[in-house]
Short mmCIF file of C-alpha atoms in Angstrom, two decimals:
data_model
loop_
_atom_site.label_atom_id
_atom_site.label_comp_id
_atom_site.label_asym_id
_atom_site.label_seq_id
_atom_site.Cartn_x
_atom_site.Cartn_y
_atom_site.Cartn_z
CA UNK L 8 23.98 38.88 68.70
CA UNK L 9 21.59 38.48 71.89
CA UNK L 10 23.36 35.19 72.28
CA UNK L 11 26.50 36.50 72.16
CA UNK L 12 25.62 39.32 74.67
CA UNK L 13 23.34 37.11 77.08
CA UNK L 14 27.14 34.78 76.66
CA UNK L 15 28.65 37.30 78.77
CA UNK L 16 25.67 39.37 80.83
CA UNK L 17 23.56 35.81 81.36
CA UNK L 18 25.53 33.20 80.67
CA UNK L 19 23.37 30.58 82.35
CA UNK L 20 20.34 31.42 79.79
CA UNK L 21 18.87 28.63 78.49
CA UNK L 22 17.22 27.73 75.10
CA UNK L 23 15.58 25.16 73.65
CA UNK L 24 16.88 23.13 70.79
CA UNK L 25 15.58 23.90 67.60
CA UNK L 26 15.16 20.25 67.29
CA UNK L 27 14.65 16.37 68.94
CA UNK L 28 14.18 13.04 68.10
CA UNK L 29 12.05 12.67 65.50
CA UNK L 30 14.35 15.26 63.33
CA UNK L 31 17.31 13.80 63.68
CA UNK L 32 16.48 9.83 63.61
CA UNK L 33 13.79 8.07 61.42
CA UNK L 34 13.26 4.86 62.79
CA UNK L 35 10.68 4.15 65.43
CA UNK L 36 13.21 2.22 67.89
CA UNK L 37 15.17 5.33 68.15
CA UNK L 38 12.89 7.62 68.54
CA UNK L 39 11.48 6.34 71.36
CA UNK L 40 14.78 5.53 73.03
CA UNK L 41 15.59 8.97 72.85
CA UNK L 42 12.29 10.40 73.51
CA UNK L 43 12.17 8.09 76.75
CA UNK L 44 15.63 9.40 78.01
CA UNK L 45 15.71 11.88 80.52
CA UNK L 46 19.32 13.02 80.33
CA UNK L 47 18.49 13.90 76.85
CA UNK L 48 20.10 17.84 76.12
CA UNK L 49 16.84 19.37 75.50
CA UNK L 50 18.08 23.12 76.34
CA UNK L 51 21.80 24.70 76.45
CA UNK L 52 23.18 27.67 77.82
CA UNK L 53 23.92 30.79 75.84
CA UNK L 54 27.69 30.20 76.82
CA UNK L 55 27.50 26.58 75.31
CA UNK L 56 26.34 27.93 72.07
CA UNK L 57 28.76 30.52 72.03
CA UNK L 58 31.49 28.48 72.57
CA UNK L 59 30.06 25.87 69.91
CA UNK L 60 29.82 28.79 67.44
CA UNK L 61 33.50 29.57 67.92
CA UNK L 62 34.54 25.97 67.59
CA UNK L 63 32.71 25.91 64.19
CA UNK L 64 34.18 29.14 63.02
CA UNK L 65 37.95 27.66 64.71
CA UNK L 66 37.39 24.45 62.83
CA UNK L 67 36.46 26.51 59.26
CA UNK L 68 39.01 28.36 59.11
CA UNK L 69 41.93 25.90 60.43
CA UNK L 70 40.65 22.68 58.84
CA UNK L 71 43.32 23.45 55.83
CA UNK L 72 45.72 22.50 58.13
CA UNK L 73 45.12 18.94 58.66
CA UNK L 74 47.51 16.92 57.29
CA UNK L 75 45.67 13.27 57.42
CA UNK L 76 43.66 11.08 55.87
CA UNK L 77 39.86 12.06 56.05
CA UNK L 78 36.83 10.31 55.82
CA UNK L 79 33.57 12.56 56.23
CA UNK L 80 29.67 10.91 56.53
CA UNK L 81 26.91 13.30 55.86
CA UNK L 82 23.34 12.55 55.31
CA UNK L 83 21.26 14.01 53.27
CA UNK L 84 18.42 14.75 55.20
CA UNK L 85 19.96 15.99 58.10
CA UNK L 86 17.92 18.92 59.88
CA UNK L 87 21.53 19.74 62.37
CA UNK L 88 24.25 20.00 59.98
CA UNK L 89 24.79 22.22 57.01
CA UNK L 90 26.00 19.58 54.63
CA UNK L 91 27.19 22.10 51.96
CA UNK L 92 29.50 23.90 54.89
CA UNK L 93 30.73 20.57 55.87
CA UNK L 94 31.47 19.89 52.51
CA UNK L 95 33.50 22.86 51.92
CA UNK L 96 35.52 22.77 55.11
CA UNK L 97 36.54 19.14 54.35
CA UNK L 98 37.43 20.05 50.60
CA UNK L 99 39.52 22.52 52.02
CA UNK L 100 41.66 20.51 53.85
CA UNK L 101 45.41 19.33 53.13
CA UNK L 102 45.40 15.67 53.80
CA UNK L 103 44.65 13.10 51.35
CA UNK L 104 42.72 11.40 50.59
CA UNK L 105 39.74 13.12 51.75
CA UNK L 106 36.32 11.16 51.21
CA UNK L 107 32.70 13.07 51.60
CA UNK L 108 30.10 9.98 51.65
CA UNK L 109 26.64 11.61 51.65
CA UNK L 110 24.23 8.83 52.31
CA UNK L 111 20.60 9.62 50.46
CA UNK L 112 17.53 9.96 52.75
CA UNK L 113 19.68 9.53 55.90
CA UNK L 114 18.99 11.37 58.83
CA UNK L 115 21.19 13.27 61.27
CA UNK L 116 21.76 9.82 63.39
CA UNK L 117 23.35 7.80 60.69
CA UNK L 118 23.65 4.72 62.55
CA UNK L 119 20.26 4.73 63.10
CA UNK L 120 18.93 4.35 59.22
CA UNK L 121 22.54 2.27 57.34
CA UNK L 122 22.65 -1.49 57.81
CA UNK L 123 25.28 -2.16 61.02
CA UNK L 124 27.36 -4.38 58.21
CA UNK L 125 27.55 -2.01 55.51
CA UNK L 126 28.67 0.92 58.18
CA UNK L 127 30.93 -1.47 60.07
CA UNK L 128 31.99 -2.61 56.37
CA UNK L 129 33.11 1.34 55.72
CA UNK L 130 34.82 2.29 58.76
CA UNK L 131 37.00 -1.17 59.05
CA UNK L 132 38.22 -0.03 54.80
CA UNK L 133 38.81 3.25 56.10
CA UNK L 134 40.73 2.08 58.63
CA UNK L 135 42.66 -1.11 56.90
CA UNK L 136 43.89 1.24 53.85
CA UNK L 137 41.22 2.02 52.07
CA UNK L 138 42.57 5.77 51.44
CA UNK L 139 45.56 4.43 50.02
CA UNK L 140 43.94 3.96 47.14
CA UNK L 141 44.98 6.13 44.29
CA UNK L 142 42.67 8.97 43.27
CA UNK L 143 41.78 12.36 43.41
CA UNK L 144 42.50 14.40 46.58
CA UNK L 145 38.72 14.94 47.56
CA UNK L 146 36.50 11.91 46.36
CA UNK L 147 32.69 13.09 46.90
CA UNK L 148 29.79 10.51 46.27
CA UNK L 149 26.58 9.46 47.49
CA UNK L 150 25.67 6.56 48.20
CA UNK L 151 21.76 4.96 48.34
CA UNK L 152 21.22 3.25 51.49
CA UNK L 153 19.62 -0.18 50.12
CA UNK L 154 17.72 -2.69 52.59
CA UNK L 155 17.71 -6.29 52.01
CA UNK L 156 14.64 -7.98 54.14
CA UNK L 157 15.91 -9.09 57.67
CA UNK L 158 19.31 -6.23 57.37
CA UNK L 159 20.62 -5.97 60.53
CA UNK L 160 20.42 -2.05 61.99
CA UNK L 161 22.58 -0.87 64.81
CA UNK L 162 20.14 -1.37 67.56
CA UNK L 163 19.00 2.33 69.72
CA UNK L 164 21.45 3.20 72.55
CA UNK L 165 20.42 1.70 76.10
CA UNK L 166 19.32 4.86 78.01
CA UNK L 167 18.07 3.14 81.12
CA UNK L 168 20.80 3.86 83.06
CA UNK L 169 21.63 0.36 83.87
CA UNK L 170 25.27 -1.29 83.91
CA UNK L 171 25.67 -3.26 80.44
#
């Protein structure tokens, strides 16, 4: 509630994120991309988080109205996002299919832990017809993220600033 109030009486308060780099990715090359970027969000205003906590509570309660395919990734260790709410917000949606792929040991950066193939792999599926295929409405599985030796990761995001 002090956010809320400090949303309207102080809305240029700032607090710190309850997390940073080394919660949300576990791989090295990350890390220190994001630890080394300084445009990184490392605080936001108490009317950002407002305004994110209405856009949650928006998205809860009007996600039964989406009428498409959907195709949610969650990982299982993620320290941001309450998997279980996800999970229930995407089951109670209207389109189908409606896939909830929850990728074991997987931090919040998903990219940054599954092979670029087998992520590339799932999206171009999703995207040729995959959820075409017959099945139940909701289709919930996890899925073990397996390394081969010399897998190919999606490489850290270029925060240098310079022109690529």
């Amino acid at each position: 509630l002090r956010v809320l109030r400090r949303s309207f009486t102080n809305p240029t308060k700032l607090y710190d994120l309850p997390f940073g780099p080394k919660e949300i990715v576990n791989r090295d090359d990350w890390r220190t991309a994001l630890e080394g970027d300084a445009l990184r969000t490392r605080r936001v205003s108490a009317r950002f988080l407002t305004s994110m906590f209405r856009c949650q509570r928006f998205t809860s309660r009007q996600f039964w109205r989406i009428k498409v395919p959907t195709y949610c990734m969650l990982a299982e260790d993620d320290q941001v996002i309450d998997n279980a709410r996800v999970r229930r917000v995407v089951e109670s949606g209207s389109g189908e299919p409606r896939w909830i792929e929850t990728f074991l040991g997987a931090p919040h950066v998903i990219p940054s832990t599954l092979p670029r193939d087998a992520l590339l792999h799932r999206l171009e599926s999703w995207l040729r017809g995959a959820p075409q295929e017959a099945g139940p409405a909701v289709r919930t599985f996890e899925t073990e993220i397996i390394v081969e030796p010399g897998t190919a990761f999606a490489d850290p995001p270029d925060l240098s600033g310079a022109a690529t």
